[in-house]
Amino acid sequence: MEIIMNYVFISPNFPRGFANFAIRLREAGVTVLGVGQDPWEELGPELWGALTEYYRVANLDDYDVMCRAMGHLIHRHGRIHRLESHNEHWLMQDARLRTDFNIPGLKLDDMGPVKYKSLMKEVFRACQIPVAR
């Protein structure tokens, strides 16, 4: 039985060079789904061919809208196996979506060391990795 992986990219066309991630995932047989605020026409031909579906939202910062987008994609494609934005601005929202929709990856409880360098230093120290002072 073949397992299909569903991968959601938040704002798949930003930054521009990162479209290659979606393209290569699609080439590997992954179902690549996009959520973004840009019109479909602005994504470009590379992403048109890589995305199985694109859900346009008015505002990526609106969590309620993002929840509706995720609900729609899950309804149409089944379980989501990964979710990434490649944008530091949405780190917390990505983690919240992963937490609320039980998507593997960094969840809200994991974000302290990712967001705060002081906590990351403690992680490095615990792993005995030298930390610059």
PDB file of C-alpha atoms in Angstrom:
ATOM      1  CA  MET A   1       0.000   0.000   0.000  1.00  0.00           C
ATOM      2  CA  GLU A   2       1.438   3.351  -1.051  1.00  0.00           C
ATOM      3  CA  ILE A   3       1.464   6.083   1.584  1.00  0.00           C
ATOM      4  CA  ILE A   4       0.858   9.568   0.267  1.00  0.00           C
ATOM      5  CA  MET A   5       2.485  12.383   2.219  1.00  0.00           C
ATOM      6  CA  ASN A   6       0.576  15.660   2.418  1.00  0.00           C
ATOM      7  CA  TYR A   7       2.842  18.665   2.892  1.00  0.00           C
ATOM      8  CA  VAL A   8       1.461  22.162   3.463  1.00  0.00           C
ATOM      9  CA  PHE A   9       3.581  25.152   2.520  1.00  0.00           C
ATOM     10  CA  ILE A  10       2.504  28.451   4.035  1.00  0.00           C
ATOM     11  CA  SER A  11       3.217  31.213   1.498  1.00  0.00           C
ATOM     12  CA  PRO A  12       4.914  28.809  -0.928  1.00  0.00           C
ATOM     13  CA  ASN A  13       6.255  31.609  -3.140  1.00  0.00           C
ATOM     14  CA  PHE A  14       8.174  33.395  -0.372  1.00  0.00           C
ATOM     15  CA  PRO A  15      11.059  33.634  -0.482  1.00  0.00           C
ATOM     16  CA  ARG A  16      11.184  33.137  -4.259  1.00  0.00           C
ATOM     17  CA  GLY A  17      14.092  30.681  -4.330  1.00  0.00           C
ATOM     18  CA  PHE A  18      12.334  28.362  -1.915  1.00  0.00           C
ATOM     19  CA  ALA A  19       9.829  27.279  -4.574  1.00  0.00           C
ATOM     20  CA  ASN A  20      12.392  24.570  -5.331  1.00  0.00           C
ATOM     21  CA  PHE A  21      11.391  22.779  -2.118  1.00  0.00           C
ATOM     22  CA  ALA A  22       7.822  22.405  -3.383  1.00  0.00           C
ATOM     23  CA  ILE A  23       9.006  21.372  -6.834  1.00  0.00           C
ATOM     24  CA  ARG A  24      11.371  18.677  -5.517  1.00  0.00           C
ATOM     25  CA  LEU A  25       8.794  17.352  -3.056  1.00  0.00           C
ATOM     26  CA  ARG A  26       6.271  17.002  -5.876  1.00  0.00           C
ATOM     27  CA  GLU A  27       8.890  15.200  -7.995  1.00  0.00           C
ATOM     28  CA  ALA A  28       9.361  12.785  -5.071  1.00  0.00           C
ATOM     29  CA  GLY A  29       5.639  11.962  -5.064  1.00  0.00           C
ATOM     30  CA  VAL A  30       4.561  14.202  -2.172  1.00  0.00           C
ATOM     31  CA  THR A  31       1.196  15.956  -2.368  1.00  0.00           C
ATOM     32  CA  VAL A  32       2.184  19.609  -1.979  1.00  0.00           C
ATOM     33  CA  LEU A  33      -0.540  21.971  -0.771  1.00  0.00           C
ATOM     34  CA  GLY A  34      -0.163  25.726  -0.472  1.00  0.00           C
ATOM     35  CA  VAL A  35      -1.799  28.399   1.666  1.00  0.00           C
ATOM     36  CA  GLY A  36      -1.015  32.017   0.904  1.00  0.00           C
ATOM     37  CA  GLN A  37      -2.314  35.516   0.354  1.00  0.00           C
ATOM     38  CA  ASP A  38      -0.978  36.083  -3.139  1.00  0.00           C
ATOM     39  CA  PRO A  39      -3.198  35.469  -6.165  1.00  0.00           C
ATOM     40  CA  TRP A  40      -2.631  32.157  -7.952  1.00  0.00           C
ATOM     41  CA  GLU A  41      -1.421  34.002 -11.047  1.00  0.00           C
ATOM     42  CA  GLU A  42       1.497  35.520  -9.074  1.00  0.00           C
ATOM     43  CA  LEU A  43       2.867  32.154  -7.940  1.00  0.00           C
ATOM     44  CA  GLY A  44       4.424  31.404 -11.308  1.00  0.00           C
ATOM     45  CA  PRO A  45       4.533  28.362 -13.570  1.00  0.00           C
ATOM     46  CA  GLU A  46       6.992  26.401 -11.405  1.00  0.00           C
ATOM     47  CA  LEU A  47       4.631  26.442  -8.440  1.00  0.00           C
ATOM     48  CA  TRP A  48       1.569  25.911 -10.607  1.00  0.00           C
ATOM     49  CA  GLY A  49       3.033  22.556 -11.556  1.00  0.00           C
ATOM     50  CA  ALA A  50       4.183  21.679  -8.044  1.00  0.00           C
ATOM     51  CA  LEU A  51       1.066  22.478  -6.009  1.00  0.00           C
ATOM     52  CA  THR A  52      -1.814  20.038  -5.952  1.00  0.00           C
ATOM     53  CA  GLU A  53      -4.015  22.735  -4.413  1.00  0.00           C
ATOM     54  CA  TYR A  54      -3.592  26.348  -3.371  1.00  0.00           C
ATOM     55  CA  TYR A  55      -5.892  27.918  -0.777  1.00  0.00           C
ATOM     56  CA  ARG A  56      -5.813  31.695  -0.878  1.00  0.00           C
ATOM     57  CA  VAL A  57      -6.441  33.628   2.336  1.00  0.00           C
ATOM     58  CA  ALA A  58      -6.865  37.362   2.875  1.00  0.00           C
ATOM     59  CA  ASN A  59      -4.383  37.526   5.757  1.00  0.00           C
ATOM     60  CA  LEU A  60      -1.837  34.904   6.801  1.00  0.00           C
ATOM     61  CA  ASP A  61      -1.687  36.469  10.283  1.00  0.00           C
ATOM     62  CA  ASP A  62      -5.386  35.723  10.933  1.00  0.00           C
ATOM     63  CA  TYR A  63      -5.355  32.429  12.845  1.00  0.00           C
ATOM     64  CA  ASP A  64      -9.081  31.774  12.344  1.00  0.00           C
ATOM     65  CA  VAL A  65      -8.645  32.047   8.583  1.00  0.00           C
ATOM     66  CA  MET A  66      -5.643  29.723   8.722  1.00  0.00           C
ATOM     67  CA  CYS A  67      -7.661  27.175  10.716  1.00  0.00           C
ATOM     68  CA  ARG A  68     -10.370  27.234   8.060  1.00  0.00           C
ATOM     69  CA  ALA A  69      -7.732  26.741   5.363  1.00  0.00           C
ATOM     70  CA  MET A  70      -6.266  23.744   7.211  1.00  0.00           C
ATOM     71  CA  GLY A  71      -9.726  22.276   7.776  1.00  0.00           C
ATOM     72  CA  HIS A  72     -10.464  22.591   4.068  1.00  0.00           C
ATOM     73  CA  LEU A  73      -7.180  20.918   3.058  1.00  0.00           C
ATOM     74  CA  ILE A  74      -7.609  18.088   5.559  1.00  0.00           C
ATOM     75  CA  HIS A  75     -11.184  17.515   4.366  1.00  0.00           C
ATOM     76  CA  ARG A  76     -10.017  17.286   0.735  1.00  0.00           C
ATOM     77  CA  HIS A  77      -6.672  15.503   1.114  1.00  0.00           C
ATOM     78  CA  GLY A  78      -6.653  13.743   4.477  1.00  0.00           C
ATOM     79  CA  ARG A  79      -4.074  13.930   7.238  1.00  0.00           C
ATOM     80  CA  ILE A  80      -1.354  16.558   6.930  1.00  0.00           C
ATOM     81  CA  HIS A  81       2.107  15.103   7.538  1.00  0.00           C
ATOM     82  CA  ARG A  82       4.185  18.283   7.485  1.00  0.00           C
ATOM     83  CA  LEU A  83       3.628  22.048   7.585  1.00  0.00           C
ATOM     84  CA  GLU A  84       6.302  24.695   6.972  1.00  0.00           C
ATOM     85  CA  SER A  85       6.443  28.351   6.056  1.00  0.00           C
ATOM     86  CA  HIS A  86      10.195  29.016   5.708  1.00  0.00           C
ATOM     87  CA  ASN A  87       9.500  32.384   7.287  1.00  0.00           C
ATOM     88  CA  GLU A  88      10.524  33.265  10.827  1.00  0.00           C
ATOM     89  CA  HIS A  89       7.555  35.630  11.130  1.00  0.00           C
ATOM     90  CA  TRP A  90       5.159  32.659  11.230  1.00  0.00           C
ATOM     91  CA  LEU A  91       7.167  30.333  13.499  1.00  0.00           C
ATOM     92  CA  MET A  92       4.661  30.545  16.349  1.00  0.00           C
ATOM     93  CA  GLN A  93       1.633  30.253  14.100  1.00  0.00           C
ATOM     94  CA  ASP A  94       3.150  27.245  12.323  1.00  0.00           C
ATOM     95  CA  ALA A  95       3.718  25.616  15.728  1.00  0.00           C
ATOM     96  CA  ARG A  96       0.165  26.423  16.804  1.00  0.00           C
ATOM     97  CA  LEU A  97      -1.268  24.898  13.619  1.00  0.00           C
ATOM     98  CA  ARG A  98       0.876  21.776  14.135  1.00  0.00           C
ATOM     99  CA  THR A  99      -0.328  21.564  17.737  1.00  0.00           C
ATOM    100  CA  ASP A 100      -4.012  22.139  16.978  1.00  0.00           C
ATOM    101  CA  PHE A 101      -4.084  19.772  13.987  1.00  0.00           C
ATOM    102  CA  ASN A 102      -1.660  17.163  15.406  1.00  0.00           C
ATOM    103  CA  ILE A 103       0.858  17.603  12.588  1.00  0.00           C
ATOM    104  CA  PRO A 104       4.366  16.236  13.239  1.00  0.00           C
ATOM    105  CA  GLY A 105       7.079  18.812  13.848  1.00  0.00           C
ATOM    106  CA  LEU A 106       7.747  21.579  16.336  1.00  0.00           C
ATOM    107  CA  LYS A 107       4.698  22.255  18.499  1.00  0.00           C
ATOM    108  CA  LEU A 108       3.944  25.222  20.767  1.00  0.00           C
ATOM    109  CA  ASP A 109       5.660  23.569  23.737  1.00  0.00           C
ATOM    110  CA  ASP A 110       8.867  23.234  21.679  1.00  0.00           C
ATOM    111  CA  MET A 111       9.135  26.872  20.662  1.00  0.00           C
ATOM    112  CA  GLY A 112      10.922  28.381  23.688  1.00  0.00           C
ATOM    113  CA  PRO A 113      14.450  27.398  22.625  1.00  0.00           C
ATOM    114  CA  VAL A 114      13.666  28.202  18.986  1.00  0.00           C
ATOM    115  CA  LYS A 115      12.397  31.679  19.746  1.00  0.00           C
ATOM    116  CA  TYR A 116      14.698  32.702  22.605  1.00  0.00           C
ATOM    117  CA  LYS A 117      18.482  32.480  22.227  1.00  0.00           C
ATOM    118  CA  SER A 118      18.952  32.351  25.991  1.00  0.00           C
ATOM    119  CA  LEU A 119      16.971  29.097  26.106  1.00  0.00           C
ATOM    120  CA  MET A 120      18.785  27.702  23.051  1.00  0.00           C
ATOM    121  CA  LYS A 121      22.099  28.190  24.861  1.00  0.00           C
ATOM    122  CA  GLU A 122      20.793  25.928  27.621  1.00  0.00           C
ATOM    123  CA  VAL A 123      19.908  23.269  25.037  1.00  0.00           C
ATOM    124  CA  PHE A 124      23.447  23.443  23.627  1.00  0.00           C
ATOM    125  CA  ARG A 125      24.964  23.271  27.095  1.00  0.00           C
ATOM    126  CA  ALA A 126      22.879  20.227  27.936  1.00  0.00           C
ATOM    127  CA  CYS A 127      24.198  18.562  24.762  1.00  0.00           C
ATOM    128  CA  GLN A 128      27.753  19.702  25.618  1.00  0.00           C
ATOM    129  CA  ILE A 129      28.002  21.828  22.481  1.00  0.00           C
ATOM    130  CA  PRO A 130      30.323  24.833  22.944  1.00  0.00           C
ATOM    131  CA  VAL A 131      28.389  28.103  23.187  1.00  0.00           C
ATOM    132  CA  ALA A 132      29.927  31.431  22.124  1.00  0.00           C
ATOM    133  CA  ARG A 133      29.955  34.001  24.880  1.00  0.00           C
TER     134      ARG A 133
END
